[in-house]
Coordinates of C-alpha atoms in Angstrom, one line a residue:
Chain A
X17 CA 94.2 116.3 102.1
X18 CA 96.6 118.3 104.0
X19 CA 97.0 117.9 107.8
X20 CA 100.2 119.6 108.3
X21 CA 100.1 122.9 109.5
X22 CA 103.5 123.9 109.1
X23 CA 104.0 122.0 105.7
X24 CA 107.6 122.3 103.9
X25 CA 107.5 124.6 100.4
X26 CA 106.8 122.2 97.2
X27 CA 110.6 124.0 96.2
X28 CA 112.0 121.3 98.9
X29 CA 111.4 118.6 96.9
X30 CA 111.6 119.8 93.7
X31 CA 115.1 118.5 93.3
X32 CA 115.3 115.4 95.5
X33 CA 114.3 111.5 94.0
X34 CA 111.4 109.4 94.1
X35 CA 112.6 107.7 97.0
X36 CA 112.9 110.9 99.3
X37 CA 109.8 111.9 98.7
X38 CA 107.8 108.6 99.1
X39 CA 110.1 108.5 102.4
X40 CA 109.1 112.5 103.7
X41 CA 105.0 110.6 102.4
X42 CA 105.5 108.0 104.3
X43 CA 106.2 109.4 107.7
X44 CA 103.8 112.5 107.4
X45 CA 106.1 114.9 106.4
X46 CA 104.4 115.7 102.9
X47 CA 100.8 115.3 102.5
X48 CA 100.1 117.7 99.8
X49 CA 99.4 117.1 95.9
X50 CA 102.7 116.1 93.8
X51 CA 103.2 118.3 91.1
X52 CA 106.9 119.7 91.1
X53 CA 108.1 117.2 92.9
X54 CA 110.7 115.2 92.8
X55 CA 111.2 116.5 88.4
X56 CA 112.7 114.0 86.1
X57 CA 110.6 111.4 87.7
X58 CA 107.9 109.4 87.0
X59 CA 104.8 109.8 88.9
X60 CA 102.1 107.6 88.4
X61 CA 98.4 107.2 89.2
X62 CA 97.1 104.5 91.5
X63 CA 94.1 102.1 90.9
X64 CA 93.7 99.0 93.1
X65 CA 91.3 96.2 92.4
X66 CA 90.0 93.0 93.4
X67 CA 91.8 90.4 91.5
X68 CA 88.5 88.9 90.2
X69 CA 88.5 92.3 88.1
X70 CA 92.0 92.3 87.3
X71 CA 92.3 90.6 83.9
X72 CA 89.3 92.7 82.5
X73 CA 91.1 95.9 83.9
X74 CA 95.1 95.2 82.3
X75 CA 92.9 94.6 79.0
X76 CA 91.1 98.2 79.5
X77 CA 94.1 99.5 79.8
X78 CA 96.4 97.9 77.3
X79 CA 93.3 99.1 75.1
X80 CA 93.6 102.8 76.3
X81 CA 97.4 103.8 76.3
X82 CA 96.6 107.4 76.2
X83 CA 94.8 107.7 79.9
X84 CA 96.0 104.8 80.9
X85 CA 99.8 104.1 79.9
X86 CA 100.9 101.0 82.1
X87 CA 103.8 101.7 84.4
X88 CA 103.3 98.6 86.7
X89 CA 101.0 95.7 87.8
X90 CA 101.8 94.2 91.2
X91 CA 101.1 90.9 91.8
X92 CA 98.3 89.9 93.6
X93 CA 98.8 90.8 97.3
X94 CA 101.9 92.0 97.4
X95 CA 102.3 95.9 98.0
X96 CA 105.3 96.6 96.7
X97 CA 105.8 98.0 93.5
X98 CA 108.9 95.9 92.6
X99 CA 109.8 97.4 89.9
X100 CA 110.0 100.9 89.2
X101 CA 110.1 101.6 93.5
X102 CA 112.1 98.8 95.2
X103 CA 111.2 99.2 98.8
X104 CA 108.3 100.9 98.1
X105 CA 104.7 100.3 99.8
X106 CA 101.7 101.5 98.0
X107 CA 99.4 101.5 101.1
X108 CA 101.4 104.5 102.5
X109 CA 103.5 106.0 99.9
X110 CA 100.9 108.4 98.0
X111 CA 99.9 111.3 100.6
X112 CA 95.6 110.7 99.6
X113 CA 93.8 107.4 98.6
X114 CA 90.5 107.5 97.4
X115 CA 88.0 104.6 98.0
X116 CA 85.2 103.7 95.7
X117 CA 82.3 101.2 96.1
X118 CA 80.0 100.5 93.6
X119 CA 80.9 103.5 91.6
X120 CA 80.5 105.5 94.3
X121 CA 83.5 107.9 96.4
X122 CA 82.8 106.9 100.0
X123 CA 86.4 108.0 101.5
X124 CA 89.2 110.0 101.3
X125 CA 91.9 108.5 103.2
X126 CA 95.7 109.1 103.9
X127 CA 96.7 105.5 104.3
X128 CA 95.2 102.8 103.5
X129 CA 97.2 100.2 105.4
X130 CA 93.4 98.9 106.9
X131 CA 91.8 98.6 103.4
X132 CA 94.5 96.4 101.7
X133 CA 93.6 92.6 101.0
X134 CA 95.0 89.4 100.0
X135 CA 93.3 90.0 96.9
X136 CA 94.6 93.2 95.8
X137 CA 96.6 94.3 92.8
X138 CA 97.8 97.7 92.1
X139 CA 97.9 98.8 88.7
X140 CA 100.4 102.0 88.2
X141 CA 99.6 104.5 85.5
X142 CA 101.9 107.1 84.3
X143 CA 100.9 110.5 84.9
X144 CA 101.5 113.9 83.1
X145 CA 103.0 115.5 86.4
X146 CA 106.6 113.3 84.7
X147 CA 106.5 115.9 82.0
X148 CA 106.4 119.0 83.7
X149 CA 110.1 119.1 83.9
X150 CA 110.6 118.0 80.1
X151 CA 107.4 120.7 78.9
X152 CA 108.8 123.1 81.2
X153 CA 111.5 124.0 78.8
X154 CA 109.1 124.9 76.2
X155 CA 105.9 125.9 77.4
X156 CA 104.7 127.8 80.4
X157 CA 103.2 125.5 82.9
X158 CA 100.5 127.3 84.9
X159 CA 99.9 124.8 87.5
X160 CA 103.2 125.2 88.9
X161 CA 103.8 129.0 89.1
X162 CA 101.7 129.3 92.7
X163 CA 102.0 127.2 95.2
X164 CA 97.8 126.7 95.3
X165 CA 98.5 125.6 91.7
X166 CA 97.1 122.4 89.6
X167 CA 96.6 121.0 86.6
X168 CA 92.7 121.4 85.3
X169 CA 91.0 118.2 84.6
X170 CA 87.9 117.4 83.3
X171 CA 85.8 114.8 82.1
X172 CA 85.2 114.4 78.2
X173 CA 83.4 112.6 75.8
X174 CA 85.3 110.7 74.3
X175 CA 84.7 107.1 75.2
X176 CA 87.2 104.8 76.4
X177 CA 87.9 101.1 74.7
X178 CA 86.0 99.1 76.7
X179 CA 86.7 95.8 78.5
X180 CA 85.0 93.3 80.5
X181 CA 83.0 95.5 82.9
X182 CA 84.9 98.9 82.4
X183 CA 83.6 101.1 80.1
X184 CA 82.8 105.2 80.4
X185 CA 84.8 108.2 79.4
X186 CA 88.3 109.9 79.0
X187 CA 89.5 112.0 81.7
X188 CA 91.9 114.5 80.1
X189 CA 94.2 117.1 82.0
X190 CA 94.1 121.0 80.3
X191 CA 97.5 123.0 79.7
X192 CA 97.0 126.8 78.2
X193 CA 99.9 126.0 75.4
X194 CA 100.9 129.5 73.5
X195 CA 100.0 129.1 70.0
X196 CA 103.6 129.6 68.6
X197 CA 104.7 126.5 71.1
X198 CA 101.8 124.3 70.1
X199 CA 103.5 122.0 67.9
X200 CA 106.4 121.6 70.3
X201 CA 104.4 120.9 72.9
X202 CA 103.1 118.0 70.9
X203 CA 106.2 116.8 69.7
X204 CA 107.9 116.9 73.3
X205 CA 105.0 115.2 74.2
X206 CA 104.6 112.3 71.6
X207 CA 108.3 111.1 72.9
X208 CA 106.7 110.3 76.9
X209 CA 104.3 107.7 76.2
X210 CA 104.4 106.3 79.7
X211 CA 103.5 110.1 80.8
X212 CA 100.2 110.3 78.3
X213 CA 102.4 110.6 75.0
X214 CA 100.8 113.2 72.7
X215 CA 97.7 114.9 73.5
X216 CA 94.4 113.8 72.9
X217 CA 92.7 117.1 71.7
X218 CA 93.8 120.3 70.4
X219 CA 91.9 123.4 70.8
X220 CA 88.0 123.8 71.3
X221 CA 86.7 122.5 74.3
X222 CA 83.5 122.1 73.3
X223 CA 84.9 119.4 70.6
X224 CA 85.2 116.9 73.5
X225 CA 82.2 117.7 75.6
X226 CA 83.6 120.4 77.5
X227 CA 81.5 123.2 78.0
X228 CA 82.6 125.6 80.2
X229 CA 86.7 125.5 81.4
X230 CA 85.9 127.3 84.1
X231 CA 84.3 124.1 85.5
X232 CA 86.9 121.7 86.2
X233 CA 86.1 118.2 87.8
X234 CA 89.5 118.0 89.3
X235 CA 92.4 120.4 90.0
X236 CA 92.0 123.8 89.5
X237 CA 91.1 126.1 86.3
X238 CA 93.9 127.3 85.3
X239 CA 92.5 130.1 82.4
X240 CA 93.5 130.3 78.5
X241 CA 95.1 133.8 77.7
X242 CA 94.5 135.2 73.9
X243 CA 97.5 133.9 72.5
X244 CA 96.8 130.4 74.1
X245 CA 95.1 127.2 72.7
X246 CA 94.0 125.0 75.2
X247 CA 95.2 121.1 74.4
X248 CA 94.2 118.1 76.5
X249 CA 96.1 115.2 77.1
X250 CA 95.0 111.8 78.4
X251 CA 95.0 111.5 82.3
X252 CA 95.5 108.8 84.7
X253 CA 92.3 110.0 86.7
X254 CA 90.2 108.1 84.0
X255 CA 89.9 104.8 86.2
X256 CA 88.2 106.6 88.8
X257 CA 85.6 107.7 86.1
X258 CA 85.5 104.3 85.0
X259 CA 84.7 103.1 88.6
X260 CA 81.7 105.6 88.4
X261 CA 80.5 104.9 85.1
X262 CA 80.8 101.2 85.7
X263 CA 79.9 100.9 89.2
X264 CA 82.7 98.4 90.1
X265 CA 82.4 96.9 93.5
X266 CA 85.5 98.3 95.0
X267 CA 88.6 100.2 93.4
X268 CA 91.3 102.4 95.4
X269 CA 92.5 104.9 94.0
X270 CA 95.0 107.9 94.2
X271 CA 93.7 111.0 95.1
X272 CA 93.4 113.5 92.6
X273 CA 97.0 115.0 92.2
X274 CA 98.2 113.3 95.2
X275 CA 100.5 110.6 93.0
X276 CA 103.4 107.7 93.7
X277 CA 106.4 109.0 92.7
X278 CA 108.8 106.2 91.6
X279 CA 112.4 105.7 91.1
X280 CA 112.1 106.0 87.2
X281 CA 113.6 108.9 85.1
X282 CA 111.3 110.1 82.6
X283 CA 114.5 110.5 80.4
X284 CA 115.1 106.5 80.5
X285 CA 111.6 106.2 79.0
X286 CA 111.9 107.9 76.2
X287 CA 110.4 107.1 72.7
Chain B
X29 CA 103.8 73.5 57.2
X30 CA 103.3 74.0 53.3
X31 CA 101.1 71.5 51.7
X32 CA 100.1 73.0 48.2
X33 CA 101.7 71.6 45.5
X34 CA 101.6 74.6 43.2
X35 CA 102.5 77.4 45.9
X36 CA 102.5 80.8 44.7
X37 CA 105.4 82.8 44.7
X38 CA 106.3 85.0 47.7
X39 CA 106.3 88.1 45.8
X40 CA 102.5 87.5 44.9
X41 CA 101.2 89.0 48.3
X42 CA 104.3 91.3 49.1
X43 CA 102.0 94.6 48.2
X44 CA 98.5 93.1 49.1
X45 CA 96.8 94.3 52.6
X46 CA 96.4 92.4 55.8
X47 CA 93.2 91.3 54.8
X48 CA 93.9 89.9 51.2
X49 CA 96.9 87.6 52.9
X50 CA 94.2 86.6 55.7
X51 CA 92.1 85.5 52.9
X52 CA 94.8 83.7 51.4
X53 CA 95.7 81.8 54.5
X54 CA 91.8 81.0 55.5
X55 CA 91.1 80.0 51.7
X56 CA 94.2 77.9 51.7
X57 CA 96.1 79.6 48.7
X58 CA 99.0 80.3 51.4
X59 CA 100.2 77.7 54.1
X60 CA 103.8 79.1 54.1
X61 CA 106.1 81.2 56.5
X62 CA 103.8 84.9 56.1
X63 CA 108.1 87.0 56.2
X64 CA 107.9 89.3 52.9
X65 CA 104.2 89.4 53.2
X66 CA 101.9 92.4 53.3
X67 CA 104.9 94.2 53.4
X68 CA 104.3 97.7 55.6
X69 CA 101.6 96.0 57.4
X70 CA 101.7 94.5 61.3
X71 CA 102.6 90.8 61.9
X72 CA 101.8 89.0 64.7
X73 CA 102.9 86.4 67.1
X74 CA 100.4 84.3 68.8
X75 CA 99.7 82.8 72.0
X76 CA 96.4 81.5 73.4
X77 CA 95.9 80.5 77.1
X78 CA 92.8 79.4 79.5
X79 CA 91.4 82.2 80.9
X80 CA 92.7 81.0 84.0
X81 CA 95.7 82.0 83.1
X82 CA 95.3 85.1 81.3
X83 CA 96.1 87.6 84.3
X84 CA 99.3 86.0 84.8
X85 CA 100.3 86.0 81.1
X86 CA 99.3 89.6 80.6
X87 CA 101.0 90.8 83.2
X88 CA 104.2 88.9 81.7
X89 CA 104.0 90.8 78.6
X90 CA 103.3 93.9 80.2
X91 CA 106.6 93.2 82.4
X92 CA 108.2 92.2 79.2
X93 CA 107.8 94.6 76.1
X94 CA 110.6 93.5 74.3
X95 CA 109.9 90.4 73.5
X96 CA 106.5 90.5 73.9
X97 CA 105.0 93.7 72.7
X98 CA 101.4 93.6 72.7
X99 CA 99.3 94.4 70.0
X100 CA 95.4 93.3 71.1
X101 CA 94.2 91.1 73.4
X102 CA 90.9 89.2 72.5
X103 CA 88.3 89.0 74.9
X104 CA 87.3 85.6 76.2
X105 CA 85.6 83.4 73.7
X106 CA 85.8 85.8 71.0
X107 CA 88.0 84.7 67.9
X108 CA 88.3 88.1 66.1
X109 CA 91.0 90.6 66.5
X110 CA 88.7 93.5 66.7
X111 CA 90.8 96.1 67.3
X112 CA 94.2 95.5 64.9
X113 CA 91.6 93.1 62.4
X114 CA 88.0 93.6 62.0
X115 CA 86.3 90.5 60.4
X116 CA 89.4 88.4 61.1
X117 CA 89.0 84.7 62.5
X118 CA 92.2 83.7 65.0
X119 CA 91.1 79.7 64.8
X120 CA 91.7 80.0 60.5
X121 CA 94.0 83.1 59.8
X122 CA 97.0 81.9 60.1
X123 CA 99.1 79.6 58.3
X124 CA 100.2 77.2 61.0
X125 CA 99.9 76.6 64.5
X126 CA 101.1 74.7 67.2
X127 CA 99.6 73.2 70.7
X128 CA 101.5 73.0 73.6
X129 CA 100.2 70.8 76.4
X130 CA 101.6 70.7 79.9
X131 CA 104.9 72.3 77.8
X132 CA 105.5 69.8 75.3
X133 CA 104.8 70.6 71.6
X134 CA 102.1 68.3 70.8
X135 CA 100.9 68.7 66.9
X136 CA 101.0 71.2 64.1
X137 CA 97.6 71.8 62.7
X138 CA 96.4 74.2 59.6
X139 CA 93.8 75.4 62.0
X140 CA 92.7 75.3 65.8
X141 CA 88.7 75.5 64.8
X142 CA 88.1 72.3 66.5
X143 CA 90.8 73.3 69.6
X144 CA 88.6 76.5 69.9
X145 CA 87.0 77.2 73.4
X146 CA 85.0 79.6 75.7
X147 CA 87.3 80.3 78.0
X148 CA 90.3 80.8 75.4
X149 CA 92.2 84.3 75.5
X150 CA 94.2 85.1 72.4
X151 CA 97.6 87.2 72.9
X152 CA 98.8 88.7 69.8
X153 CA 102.2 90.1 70.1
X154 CA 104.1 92.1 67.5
X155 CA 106.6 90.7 65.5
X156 CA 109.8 91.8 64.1
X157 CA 109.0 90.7 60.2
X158 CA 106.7 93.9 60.8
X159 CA 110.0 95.9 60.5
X160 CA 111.4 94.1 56.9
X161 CA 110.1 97.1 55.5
X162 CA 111.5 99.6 57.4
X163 CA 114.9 98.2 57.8
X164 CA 115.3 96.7 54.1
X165 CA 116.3 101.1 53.1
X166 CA 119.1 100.2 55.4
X167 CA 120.4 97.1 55.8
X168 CA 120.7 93.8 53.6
X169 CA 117.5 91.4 54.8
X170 CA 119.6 88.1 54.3
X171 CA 116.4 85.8 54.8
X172 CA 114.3 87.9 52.2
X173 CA 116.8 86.9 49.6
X174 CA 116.1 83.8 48.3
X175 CA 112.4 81.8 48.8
X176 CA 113.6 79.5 51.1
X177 CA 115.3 82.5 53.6
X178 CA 113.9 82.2 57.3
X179 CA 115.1 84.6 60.0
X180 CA 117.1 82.7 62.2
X181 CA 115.8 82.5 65.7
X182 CA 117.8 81.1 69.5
X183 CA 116.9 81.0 72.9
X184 CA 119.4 82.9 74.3
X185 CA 120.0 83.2 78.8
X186 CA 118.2 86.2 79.2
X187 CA 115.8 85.7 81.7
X188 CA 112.4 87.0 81.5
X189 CA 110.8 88.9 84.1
X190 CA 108.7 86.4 85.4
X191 CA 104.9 87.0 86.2
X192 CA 102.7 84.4 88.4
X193 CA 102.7 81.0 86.5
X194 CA 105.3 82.1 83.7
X195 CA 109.2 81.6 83.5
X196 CA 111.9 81.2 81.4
X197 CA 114.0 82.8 78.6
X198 CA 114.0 85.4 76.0
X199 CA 113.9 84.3 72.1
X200 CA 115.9 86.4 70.3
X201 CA 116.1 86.6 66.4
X202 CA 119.0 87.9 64.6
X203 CA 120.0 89.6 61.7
X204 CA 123.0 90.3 60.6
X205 CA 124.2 94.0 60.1
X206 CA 127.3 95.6 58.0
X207 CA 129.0 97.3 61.1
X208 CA 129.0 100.1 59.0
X209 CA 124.8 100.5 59.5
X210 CA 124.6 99.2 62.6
X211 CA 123.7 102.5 64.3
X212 CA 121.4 103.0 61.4
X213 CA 119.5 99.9 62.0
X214 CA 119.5 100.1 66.0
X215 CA 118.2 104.1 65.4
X216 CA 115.2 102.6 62.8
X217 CA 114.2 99.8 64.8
X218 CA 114.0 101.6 68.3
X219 CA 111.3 103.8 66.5
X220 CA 109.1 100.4 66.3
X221 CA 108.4 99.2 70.1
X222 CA 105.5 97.1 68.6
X223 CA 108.0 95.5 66.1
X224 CA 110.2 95.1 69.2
X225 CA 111.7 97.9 69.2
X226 CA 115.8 98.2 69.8
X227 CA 117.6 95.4 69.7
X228 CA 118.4 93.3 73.1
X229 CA 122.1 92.7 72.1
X230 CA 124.4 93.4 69.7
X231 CA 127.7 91.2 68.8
X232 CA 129.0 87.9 71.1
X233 CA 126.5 85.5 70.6
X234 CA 128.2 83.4 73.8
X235 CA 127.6 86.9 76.3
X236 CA 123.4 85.8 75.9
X237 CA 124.1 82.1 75.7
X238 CA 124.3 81.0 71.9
X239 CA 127.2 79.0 71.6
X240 CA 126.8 78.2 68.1
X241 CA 125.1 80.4 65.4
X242 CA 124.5 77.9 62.7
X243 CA 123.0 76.0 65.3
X244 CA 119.3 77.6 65.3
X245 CA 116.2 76.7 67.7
X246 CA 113.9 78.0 65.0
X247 CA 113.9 79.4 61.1
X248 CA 117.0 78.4 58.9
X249 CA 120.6 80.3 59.9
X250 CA 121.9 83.2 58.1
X251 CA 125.6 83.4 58.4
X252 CA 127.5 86.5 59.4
X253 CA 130.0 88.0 57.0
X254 CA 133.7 89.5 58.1
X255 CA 132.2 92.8 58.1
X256 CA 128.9 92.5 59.5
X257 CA 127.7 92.0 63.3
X258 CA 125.3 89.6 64.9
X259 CA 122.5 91.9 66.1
X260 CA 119.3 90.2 68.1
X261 CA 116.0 91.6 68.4
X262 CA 113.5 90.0 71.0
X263 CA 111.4 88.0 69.3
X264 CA 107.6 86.5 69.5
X265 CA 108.5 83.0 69.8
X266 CA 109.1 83.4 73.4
X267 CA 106.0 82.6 74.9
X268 CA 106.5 79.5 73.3
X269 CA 109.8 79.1 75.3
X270 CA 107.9 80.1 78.2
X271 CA 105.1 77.4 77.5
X272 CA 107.8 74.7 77.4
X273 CA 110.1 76.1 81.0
X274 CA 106.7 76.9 83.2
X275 CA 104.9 73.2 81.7
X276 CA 101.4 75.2 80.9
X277 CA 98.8 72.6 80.9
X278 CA 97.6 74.3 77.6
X279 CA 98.8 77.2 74.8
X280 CA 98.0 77.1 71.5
X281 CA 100.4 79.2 69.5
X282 CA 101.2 80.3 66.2
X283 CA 104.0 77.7 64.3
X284 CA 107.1 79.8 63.8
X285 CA 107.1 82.1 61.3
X286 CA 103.5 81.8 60.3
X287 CA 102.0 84.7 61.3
X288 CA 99.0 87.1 61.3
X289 CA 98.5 89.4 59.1
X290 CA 97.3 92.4 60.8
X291 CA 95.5 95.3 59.2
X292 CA 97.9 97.6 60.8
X293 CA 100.4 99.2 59.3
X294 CA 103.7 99.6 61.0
X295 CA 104.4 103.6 60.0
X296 CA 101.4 104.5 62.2
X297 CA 102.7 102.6 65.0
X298 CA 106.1 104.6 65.3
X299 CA 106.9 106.3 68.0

C-alpha cells in the first residue's frame, strides 16, 4: 500500500498513542501496515456493510468471539467511531481499505472518503497486533524483528458459526511460540479477549487444513524453528473470507495488516 | 407467578441440569422464581423484539456488557436457543413472562406460544443468579436462605449507553457483602463477564440514585447488616427498564426472576 518514498521507521511510532498515529494516517504520513505501532493499544480490524446486512453480521459475530471479538458498531452513517476513537473518522484513519463486491476484491484503496454511504456501519474487531506488546514479554515475536516483517495468516478449516447470509471459514494468524513458553503464551493470551483471547489451535497445521506454512494467504511466512510449535489464534481478517465465501454484495474492509488503531489500552481490557 | 398448589421444594432441582429444569417449567411442575436452580448452570434474562428493531437492540447490548451480557441471539422466527440450549422452546421454557407494549407492562402469561411471531428475535442475556454458585464459597447468599428469598433489584441513574431506538437506565441488583469479603466477592465475580461480571458499584446506594433500599423496583429487599456493604451488580432486568423509558411498541420479556435455564455451565464461561 505504501506510496511514501521516504517513509518514517515503524520505531517512530512505536511509543506514541492511537491518536498520533491515526493523525500521521490521516494526513499521509504513515501508509504502511500497523504492527508495532502505537504498543499498549488496541488495534482493530475494519468491516463495513450495508445496513440491510447489519443485523445478520453483529449476530455472526457475537457467534464467533474468537475471529471476530467486537470492539465497536457505529451507527448507521455516522463515521466516527465514538467510542473507543473520539474524533476519529474511519474513511481515512486506516492507511489501506479493501473493497469487496459480491465476494469478490475489486480495489485496494487508501481512503475511502468516495465509497462511504448513508447506509453504512462499521463494525470494529479486535486484532492480535494489541498483544504484541503484552506477548512480547514472553515470547519472541517474529513479525516484528525486521522491518519487512508480518504476522502469517492463513485460511483454515474450521468453520465459522454462521448467521443470516455469512457463513465460510476461520482466518487464523501463525506465531512460532518456543515449546517451553507455549503454555504462557496461552495463558497471556486467554486474559485479551477483545485481541482474539486464547488461541484456536495448537501445533500441527495440517489439523486445521493447513498444508503447507510456507503458503500464507496474508502476511508473510514467518518459519517454525526446531524448538517451536506453531499455534494459531483467531484473526480479524475472517470477515473478508466471509465476504468471499458468502458473496455479500458489498463489504469494506481493512487491508490486510493495515488496522485502526484506537484510543484503548489493551491493559484496560483485561479479563 | 406460582400457580401449583403443591409446589415442590426449591432444593428439588438445585443439582438437576438445564434441561431437566426446562422440562419442569414446560411440563408445568415449576412456575416459580428459577434463583437456586440448576445450580452451576447459565441463567438467562430475556428480551424479544420485532425484527425491526433487532439491529438497534444488539448493538445496545453490545455497547452495554454489563448489564446486558449476551449469551445467544436466536435467529428470526426460530424459538430454540441453539447454541447455549439445543431442543429448548423460548415461547414454553420459562416460568413467567411479561409483554411490554408501546412501554407499558401489559400482562403476565405462563407462556408467549400464542404471542409467538416470524419476525420475533429473542435476546438472551446472562444473569447474575448464574454466579450463586460461585459466590455462595465466599459470601452469605441472603436471598438463598429461606424459600421465599428474592434478590433485591433497583433502577439506579446510571445511564445506559444508548443505541438507535433504546434509552434509559441501568438495573442493578444487590447483594449484600461482609466488608471483610468484599474484595473476595468483587475478584470472583469479575471472572464471570456473562454473569455480569464486576460489580457496577459498591457502597452509597444515593451516589447511583437509590434513595431507599427497602424500597425495591423488583424481587423482595435484603437488608444490610452493620458490617456488610451494599454491593450492585448490573442486572438483566434492564432491557425491561429500557422497554418502559424508549416506549417500544413491543418486547416480550422474561417476568423477573423467572429465568432460563441454559445448558451452560458457568465454570466454562470464566475468563
Amino acid at each position: 500500500m505504501s506510496v511514501l518514498t521516504n517513509h518514517p521507521p515503524r520505531e517512530t511510532f512505536a511509543q506514541a498513542g492511537g491518536r498520533d498515529v491515526r493523525a500521521a494516517v490521516r494526513e499521509g504520513r504513515w501508509a504502511r501496515a500497523t504492527h508495532g505501532l502505537a504498543r499498549g493499544y488496541v488495534q482493530a480490524n475494519l468491516a463495513i456493510v450495508p445496513e440491510r446486512y447489519a443485523f445478520d453480521f453483529l449476530r455472526f459475530c457475537q457467534r464467533n468471539p474468537k475471529p471476530c471479538p467486537l470492539l465497536e458498531v457505529t451507527d448507521p452513517s455516522d463515521p466516527e467511531a465514538k467510542r473507543s476513537a473520539a474524533g476519529s473518522d474511519i474513511r481515512t484513519d486506516l492507511p489501506g481499505y479493501r473493497l469487496y463486491r459480491d465476494g469478490k476484491l475489486i480495489e485496494e484503496v487508501r481512503s475511502i472518503k468516495e465509497l462511504w454511504r448513508p447506509d453504512h456501519v462499521a463494525f470494529l474487531i479486535g486484532c492480535s497486533n494489541s498483544m504484541d506488546e503484552v506477548l512480547l514479554g514472553a515470547i519472541p515475536q517474529r513479525h516484528l524483528e525486521s522491518e519487512q516483517g508480518r504476522i502469517s495468516v492463513y485460511i483454515s478449516n474450521i468453520p465459522c458459526e454462521p448467521a443470516g447470509l455469512f457463513h465460510g471459514p476461520v482466518v487464523v494468524s501463525m506465531r512460532p511460540t518456543p515449546k517451553r513458553l507455549l503454555a504462557r503464551a496461552i495463558e497471556l493470551s486467554a486474559r485479551f479477549p477483545i485481541a482474539h483471547g486464547a488461541p484456536m489451535h495448537v501445533g500441527d497445521p495440517r489439523e486445521i487444513g493447513i498444508e503447507d506454512l510456507s503458503k500464507v494467504q496474508w502476511g508473510r511466512f514467518n518459519p517454525v524453528g526446531p524448538d517451536e510449535v506453531p499455534v494459531f489464534w483467531g484473526c480479524g481478517v475472517t470477515p473478508q473470507a466471509i465476504a468471499m465465501a458468502c458473496g455479500i454484495p458489498e463489504m469494506i474492509t481493512h487491508a490486510a495488516g493495515h488496522m485502526f488503531v484506537s484510543d484503548l489500552k489493551l491493559a484496560a481490557l483485561v479479563q
